[in-house]
Amino acid sequence: MSSESRSPWFLPIIYVGGLIFGFGLAISGMAKPEVVLDFLQFEDFGLLFVMGGAAIVTGIVFAIATRSDRTAPLTGSSYVRRVKEFDRNVVVGGSIFGVGWGLSGICPGAAYASVGIGNLPILWAIGGMFLGAYAQGYWRSRQADSDAAVAPSD
Amino acid sequence: MSELVPLLALADFFPRGILPYLIGGLLVGLGAATIYLSTGIIAGASTFLESTLSYVSDVPRFNRFKYVQSRGWRLVFTAGIVSGAAVYVLVSGEGMWTTDVQWWRLLFGGFLVGVGTRLGKGCTSGHGVCGVGSLSNTSFVNVATFLAVAIGTAQLVQALGVSP
């Protein structure tokens, strides 16, 4: 999908999708760390309906879209499922994410939405997420020295 | 009176009710579906971290083609998420809101979230919503792992008397 083939509606529809996504996170309360922590401490199981409800919608949409041979109208891309290869990192990364989520009550999408509800202390968490993403990217770039030959874009 | 008993038990599990959670979840799915149906893109929220780092860092990992190519629309997606929540504040009349969770929990927790989602190939939206919606075994394993570890961590933090 090159940027040349994109429809002028590409960025507006991404924005609208994000808007609905963020509105949903706000109304569900998931943008509030307290609500997530209440769930993890078994005091409020409502979050099951957030993840469950969202996964049922995407599940139905993915199932129907991937059965058709149509392509996405704004990009011409074909519809595929989100299936990532399994390796040890999926479990190690999931565990590290779990410790972070359990400590802070914050995950990436919910943290962005939390900014929108005026929660400025959440910037601590977003700053932490960027530091963490940078640390793992730096470390893994060092691990794969051969990749260092790839020239940066700017 | 006796028919009220199961309702009361249910209310114990859902002190804030179920409806806001369910409506919120359906909208989160609808937002992801809107992007998917029109562009074919499966939007997770955490890749934004790496792709945005490509603007300011020359670490090769952040400058891989897929990140540099997608960083523009990922910024727009995130701006949409922030504004969607702001729209909710405006239309709900609930007002702005800030967390009481202590800054060090947010910072260190956020750091681990940043490491873990990138190492584990996704977060609550990528694996939890889109991966589970794709019936991906990788995502089921990731979600089961982070849920179990997060529950253990939150319970431990609570048992240690850290609050909020």
Tab-separated table of C-alpha atoms in Angstrom:
chain	number	residue	atom	x	y	z
A	1	MET	CA	0.000	0.000	0.000
A	2	SER	CA	1.963	2.982	-1.214
A	3	SER	CA	0.897	6.455	-0.217
A	4	GLU	CA	0.279	7.260	-3.915
A	5	SER	CA	-2.555	4.759	-4.131
A	6	ARG	CA	-4.292	6.067	-1.048
A	7	SER	CA	-7.636	7.752	-1.327
A	8	PRO	CA	-7.905	11.314	0.035
A	9	TRP	CA	-10.334	9.786	2.547
A	10	PHE	CA	-7.589	7.591	4.007
A	11	LEU	CA	-6.467	9.849	6.867
A	12	PRO	CA	-9.962	11.208	7.652
A	13	ILE	CA	-11.354	7.676	8.054
A	14	ILE	CA	-8.397	6.660	10.246
A	15	TYR	CA	-9.184	9.696	12.379
A	16	VAL	CA	-12.880	8.837	12.605
A	17	GLY	CA	-12.029	5.240	13.509
A	18	GLY	CA	-9.705	6.507	16.262
A	19	LEU	CA	-12.437	8.877	17.422
A	20	ILE	CA	-14.963	6.051	17.873
A	21	PHE	CA	-12.254	3.886	19.473
A	22	GLY	CA	-11.312	6.625	21.974
A	23	PHE	CA	-14.953	7.476	22.721
A	24	GLY	CA	-15.517	3.790	23.497
A	25	LEU	CA	-12.506	3.638	25.816
A	26	ALA	CA	-13.751	6.735	27.643
A	27	ILE	CA	-17.353	5.580	28.088
A	28	SER	CA	-16.160	2.140	29.252
A	29	GLY	CA	-14.040	3.704	31.993
A	30	MET	CA	-10.986	1.818	30.750
A	31	ALA	CA	-9.193	5.148	30.323
A	32	LYS	CA	-9.202	5.360	34.122
A	33	PRO	CA	-6.424	3.320	35.780
A	34	GLU	CA	-8.613	2.929	38.886
A	35	VAL	CA	-11.257	1.029	36.892
A	36	VAL	CA	-8.640	-1.317	35.418
A	37	LEU	CA	-7.089	-1.925	38.849
A	38	ASP	CA	-10.554	-2.665	40.313
A	39	PHE	CA	-10.942	-5.311	37.622
A	40	LEU	CA	-7.536	-6.869	38.284
A	41	GLN	CA	-8.293	-6.892	42.026
A	42	PHE	CA	-11.618	-8.698	41.379
A	43	GLU	CA	-13.721	-5.773	42.591
A	44	ASP	CA	-15.426	-5.012	39.266
A	45	PHE	CA	-15.593	-7.480	36.390
A	46	GLY	CA	-17.019	-4.973	33.933
A	47	LEU	CA	-13.837	-4.877	31.865
A	48	LEU	CA	-14.619	-8.365	30.595
A	49	PHE	CA	-17.435	-6.753	28.622
A	50	VAL	CA	-15.095	-4.160	27.117
A	51	MET	CA	-12.597	-6.650	25.745
A	52	GLY	CA	-15.283	-9.243	25.030
A	53	GLY	CA	-17.617	-6.792	23.301
A	54	ALA	CA	-14.814	-5.344	21.204
A	55	ALA	CA	-13.443	-8.771	20.211
A	56	ILE	CA	-16.904	-9.999	19.210
A	57	VAL	CA	-17.359	-7.007	16.873
A	58	THR	CA	-13.919	-7.403	15.281
A	59	GLY	CA	-14.393	-11.179	15.194
A	60	ILE	CA	-17.636	-10.902	13.184
A	61	VAL	CA	-16.228	-8.215	10.886
A	62	PHE	CA	-12.959	-10.101	10.265
A	63	ALA	CA	-14.819	-13.359	9.628
A	64	ILE	CA	-17.112	-11.798	7.035
A	65	ALA	CA	-14.477	-9.596	5.375
A	66	THR	CA	-11.863	-12.325	4.987
A	67	ARG	CA	-14.437	-14.600	3.332
A	68	SER	CA	-15.115	-12.098	0.590
A	69	ASP	CA	-12.673	-11.487	-2.247
A	70	ARG	CA	-13.257	-7.749	-2.169
A	71	THR	CA	-10.467	-5.327	-1.292
A	72	ALA	CA	-10.517	-2.349	1.046
A	73	PRO	CA	-12.011	0.643	-0.838
A	74	LEU	CA	-9.510	3.268	0.338
A	75	THR	CA	-6.290	1.311	-0.188
A	76	GLY	CA	-7.004	-1.680	-2.413
A	77	SER	CA	-5.507	-3.919	0.305
A	78	SER	CA	-6.974	-7.371	0.734
A	79	TYR	CA	-8.635	-8.335	4.007
A	80	VAL	CA	-6.481	-10.545	6.211
A	81	ARG	CA	-6.599	-11.711	9.808
A	82	ARG	CA	-4.252	-10.514	12.508
A	83	VAL	CA	-2.208	-13.646	13.036
A	84	LYS	CA	1.321	-13.151	14.355
A	85	GLU	CA	3.952	-15.828	14.541
A	86	PHE	CA	4.334	-17.430	17.939
A	87	ASP	CA	7.714	-17.409	19.677
A	88	ARG	CA	9.121	-17.098	23.181
A	89	ASN	CA	8.872	-13.291	23.039
A	90	VAL	CA	5.068	-13.507	22.943
A	91	VAL	CA	5.096	-15.022	26.443
A	92	VAL	CA	8.028	-13.016	27.835
A	93	GLY	CA	6.615	-9.753	26.435
A	94	GLY	CA	3.118	-10.629	27.636
A	95	SER	CA	4.468	-11.251	31.145
A	96	ILE	CA	6.367	-7.938	31.227
A	97	PHE	CA	3.284	-6.143	29.906
A	98	GLY	CA	1.232	-7.896	32.594
A	99	VAL	CA	3.465	-6.623	35.401
A	100	GLY	CA	3.269	-3.104	33.957
A	101	TRP	CA	-0.505	-3.257	33.474
A	102	GLY	CA	-1.028	-4.627	36.984
A	103	LEU	CA	1.220	-1.966	38.507
A	104	SER	CA	-0.186	1.053	36.657
A	105	GLY	CA	-3.641	0.048	35.392
A	106	ILE	CA	-2.698	1.530	32.031
A	107	CYS	CA	-2.312	0.122	28.516
A	108	PRO	CA	-1.403	2.105	25.393
A	109	GLY	CA	-4.807	2.854	23.804
A	110	ALA	CA	-6.430	3.602	27.161
A	111	ALA	CA	-3.544	5.918	28.078
A	112	TYR	CA	-4.035	8.029	24.933
A	113	ALA	CA	-7.764	8.209	25.661
A	114	SER	CA	-6.971	9.235	29.232
A	115	VAL	CA	-5.202	12.347	27.913
A	116	GLY	CA	-8.483	13.220	26.182
A	117	ILE	CA	-10.419	13.085	29.445
A	118	GLY	CA	-8.022	15.624	30.899
A	119	ASN	CA	-5.966	13.201	32.959
A	120	LEU	CA	-2.574	14.900	32.843
A	121	PRO	CA	-0.835	12.625	35.414
A	122	ILE	CA	-1.222	9.903	32.775
A	123	LEU	CA	1.677	11.580	30.944
A	124	TRP	CA	3.935	9.796	33.448
A	125	ALA	CA	2.661	6.507	32.034
A	126	ILE	CA	2.930	7.630	28.408
A	127	GLY	CA	6.461	8.888	29.032
A	128	GLY	CA	7.247	5.530	30.615
A	129	MET	CA	5.811	3.672	27.609
A	130	PHE	CA	7.989	5.626	25.178
A	131	LEU	CA	11.050	4.984	27.375
A	132	GLY	CA	10.206	1.294	27.527
A	133	ALA	CA	9.596	1.026	23.781
A	134	TYR	CA	12.863	2.883	23.177
A	135	ALA	CA	14.792	0.669	25.603
A	136	GLN	CA	13.603	-2.550	23.970
A	137	GLY	CA	14.152	-1.183	20.453
A	138	TYR	CA	17.659	-0.005	21.320
A	139	TRP	CA	18.472	-3.314	22.973
A	140	ARG	CA	17.129	-5.382	20.093
A	141	SER	CA	18.923	-3.250	17.521
A	142	ARG	CA	22.144	-3.939	19.416
A	143	GLN	CA	21.286	-7.640	19.440
A	144	ALA	CA	20.847	-7.715	15.686
A	145	ASP	CA	24.033	-5.982	14.573
A	146	SER	CA	23.448	-7.034	10.983
A	147	ASP	CA	20.328	-4.889	10.865
A	148	ALA	CA	22.439	-1.841	11.669
A	149	ALA	CA	23.385	-1.633	8.007
A	150	VAL	CA	19.865	-0.458	7.192
A	151	ALA	CA	20.052	3.280	6.694
A	152	PRO	CA	17.737	5.441	8.782
A	153	SER	CA	15.257	7.448	6.766
A	154	ASP	CA	16.041	10.921	8.057
B	1	MET	CA	-37.770	-10.752	47.717
B	2	SER	CA	-36.040	-14.009	46.923
B	3	GLU	CA	-35.802	-13.174	43.207
B	4	LEU	CA	-33.685	-10.157	44.137
B	5	VAL	CA	-30.907	-12.306	45.547
B	6	PRO	CA	-29.262	-13.252	42.223
B	7	LEU	CA	-29.471	-9.604	41.144
B	8	LEU	CA	-27.688	-8.507	44.290
B	9	ALA	CA	-25.005	-11.126	43.746
B	10	LEU	CA	-24.595	-9.850	40.187
B	11	ALA	CA	-24.319	-6.295	41.464
B	12	ASP	CA	-21.442	-7.409	43.682
B	13	PHE	CA	-19.478	-8.382	40.607
B	14	PHE	CA	-20.509	-5.273	38.648
B	15	PRO	CA	-20.724	-2.351	41.076
B	16	ARG	CA	-20.877	0.152	38.179
B	17	GLY	CA	-23.273	-1.931	36.131
B	18	ILE	CA	-22.592	-3.602	32.808
B	19	LEU	CA	-23.968	-1.217	30.197
B	20	PRO	CA	-21.157	1.392	30.002
B	21	TYR	CA	-18.610	-1.409	29.678
B	22	LEU	CA	-20.575	-3.212	26.985
B	23	ILE	CA	-21.324	-0.044	24.986
B	24	GLY	CA	-17.686	1.022	25.323
B	25	GLY	CA	-16.441	-2.359	24.150
B	26	LEU	CA	-18.778	-2.421	21.159
B	27	LEU	CA	-17.586	1.074	20.180
B	28	VAL	CA	-13.919	0.087	20.527
B	29	GLY	CA	-14.640	-2.809	18.177
B	30	LEU	CA	-16.610	-0.534	15.852
B	31	GLY	CA	-13.701	1.932	15.688
B	32	ALA	CA	-11.271	-0.843	14.761
B	33	ALA	CA	-13.806	-2.261	12.272
B	34	THR	CA	-14.295	1.140	10.605
B	35	ILE	CA	-10.582	1.379	9.891
B	36	TYR	CA	-10.314	-2.265	8.856
B	37	LEU	CA	-13.246	-2.281	6.449
B	38	SER	CA	-12.190	0.922	4.702
B	39	THR	CA	-8.412	0.406	4.611
B	40	GLY	CA	-7.679	-3.257	5.409
B	41	ILE	CA	-5.476	-2.031	8.262
B	42	ILE	CA	-5.632	-3.829	11.612
B	43	ALA	CA	-4.923	-0.986	14.004
B	44	GLY	CA	-3.269	-1.757	17.331
B	45	ALA	CA	-2.510	1.109	19.673
B	46	SER	CA	1.018	0.206	20.793
B	47	THR	CA	2.912	0.254	17.457
B	48	PHE	CA	2.412	4.031	17.641
B	49	LEU	CA	5.219	4.040	20.224
B	50	GLU	CA	7.831	2.549	17.895
B	51	SER	CA	6.673	4.301	14.738
B	52	THR	CA	6.668	7.701	16.462
B	53	LEU	CA	10.169	7.077	17.853
B	54	SER	CA	11.335	6.883	14.223
B	55	TYR	CA	10.816	10.665	13.980
B	56	VAL	CA	13.419	11.344	16.663
B	57	SER	CA	15.694	8.296	16.816
B	58	ASP	CA	18.015	6.727	14.265
B	59	VAL	CA	17.963	3.361	16.020
B	60	PRO	CA	17.491	0.977	13.065
B	61	ARG	CA	14.667	-0.951	14.716
B	62	PHE	CA	12.367	2.095	14.709
B	63	ASN	CA	13.270	2.979	11.148
B	64	ARG	CA	12.186	-0.243	9.552
B	65	PHE	CA	10.057	0.375	6.478
B	66	LYS	CA	6.774	-0.696	8.073
B	67	TYR	CA	7.160	1.816	10.901
B	68	VAL	CA	8.333	4.765	8.824
B	69	GLN	CA	5.624	4.094	6.261
B	70	SER	CA	2.848	3.878	8.873
B	71	ARG	CA	3.980	6.551	11.331
B	72	GLY	CA	1.849	9.282	9.751
B	73	TRP	CA	-1.483	7.517	9.968
B	74	ARG	CA	-0.609	6.115	13.400
B	75	LEU	CA	-0.255	9.697	14.679
B	76	VAL	CA	-3.669	10.470	13.170
B	77	PHE	CA	-5.170	7.319	14.758
B	78	THR	CA	-3.817	8.318	18.181
B	79	ALA	CA	-5.027	11.906	17.751
B	80	GLY	CA	-8.441	10.370	16.986
B	81	ILE	CA	-8.345	8.331	20.211
B	82	VAL	CA	-7.463	11.429	22.274
B	83	SER	CA	-10.208	13.498	20.638
B	84	GLY	CA	-12.770	10.706	20.920
B	85	ALA	CA	-12.266	10.652	24.680
B	86	ALA	CA	-12.433	14.457	24.759
B	87	VAL	CA	-15.735	14.344	22.853
B	88	TYR	CA	-17.034	11.931	25.489
B	89	VAL	CA	-16.129	14.419	28.238
B	90	LEU	CA	-18.019	17.147	26.349
B	91	VAL	CA	-21.202	15.188	25.600
B	92	SER	CA	-21.435	13.211	28.856
B	93	GLY	CA	-21.075	16.199	31.135
B	94	GLU	CA	-18.945	14.086	33.474
B	95	GLY	CA	-16.178	16.664	33.375
B	96	MET	CA	-12.397	16.300	33.231
B	97	TRP	CA	-10.849	13.683	35.433
B	98	THR	CA	-7.415	12.897	36.855
B	99	THR	CA	-6.057	9.724	38.398
B	100	ASP	CA	-4.916	9.297	42.006
B	101	VAL	CA	-2.596	6.414	41.107
B	102	GLN	CA	0.865	7.484	42.185
B	103	TRP	CA	3.287	8.838	39.616
B	104	TRP	CA	5.917	6.152	40.162
B	105	ARG	CA	3.374	3.402	39.510
B	106	LEU	CA	2.394	5.123	36.266
B	107	LEU	CA	6.014	5.677	35.207
B	108	PHE	CA	7.414	2.236	36.016
B	109	GLY	CA	4.234	0.478	34.961
B	110	GLY	CA	4.270	2.456	31.722
B	111	PHE	CA	7.915	1.547	31.132
B	112	LEU	CA	7.152	-2.173	31.479
B	113	VAL	CA	4.077	-1.781	29.260
B	114	GLY	CA	6.330	-0.161	26.646
B	115	VAL	CA	8.864	-3.000	26.794
B	116	GLY	CA	6.280	-5.777	27.050
B	117	THR	CA	3.905	-4.757	24.272
B	118	ARG	CA	6.732	-4.292	21.798
B	119	LEU	CA	8.515	-7.523	22.740
B	120	GLY	CA	5.229	-9.423	22.845
B	121	LYS	CA	4.056	-8.055	19.449
B	122	GLY	CA	0.983	-6.248	20.693
B	123	CYS	CA	-1.163	-4.908	23.491
B	124	THR	CA	-4.734	-5.039	24.747
B	125	SER	CA	-6.058	-3.735	21.421
B	126	GLY	CA	-3.668	-5.524	19.037
B	127	HIS	CA	-3.747	-8.941	20.685
B	128	GLY	CA	-6.734	-8.549	23.010
B	129	VAL	CA	-9.238	-7.141	20.524
B	130	CYS	CA	-7.943	-7.681	16.974
B	131	GLY	CA	-5.877	-10.823	17.598
B	132	VAL	CA	-8.609	-12.533	19.608
B	133	GLY	CA	-11.117	-11.389	16.960
B	134	SER	CA	-8.861	-13.112	14.413
B	135	LEU	CA	-8.893	-16.316	16.520
B	136	SER	CA	-5.087	-16.147	16.597
B	137	ASN	CA	-3.500	-18.702	18.929
B	138	THR	CA	-0.538	-16.376	19.443
B	139	SER	CA	-2.911	-13.688	20.698
B	140	PHE	CA	-4.824	-16.081	22.970
B	141	VAL	CA	-1.528	-17.102	24.608
B	142	ASN	CA	-0.407	-13.475	24.946
B	143	VAL	CA	-3.734	-12.331	26.435
B	144	ALA	CA	-3.897	-15.264	28.886
B	145	THR	CA	-0.322	-14.490	29.945
B	146	PHE	CA	-0.749	-10.770	30.494
B	147	LEU	CA	-4.127	-11.177	32.221
B	148	ALA	CA	-2.782	-13.762	34.684
B	149	VAL	CA	0.396	-11.787	35.416
B	150	ALA	CA	-1.476	-8.477	35.716
B	151	ILE	CA	-3.997	-9.968	38.160
B	152	GLY	CA	-1.147	-11.399	40.251
B	153	THR	CA	0.729	-8.099	40.179
B	154	ALA	CA	-2.289	-5.959	41.079
B	155	GLN	CA	-3.239	-8.290	43.937
B	156	LEU	CA	0.342	-8.258	45.234
B	157	VAL	CA	0.549	-4.472	45.081
B	158	GLN	CA	-2.768	-4.279	46.938
B	159	ALA	CA	-1.604	-6.817	49.544
B	160	LEU	CA	1.527	-4.717	50.124
B	161	GLY	CA	-0.792	-1.870	51.034
B	162	VAL	CA	0.113	0.392	48.108
B	163	SER	CA	-2.906	2.591	47.409
B	164	PRO	CA	-3.851	4.253	45.251
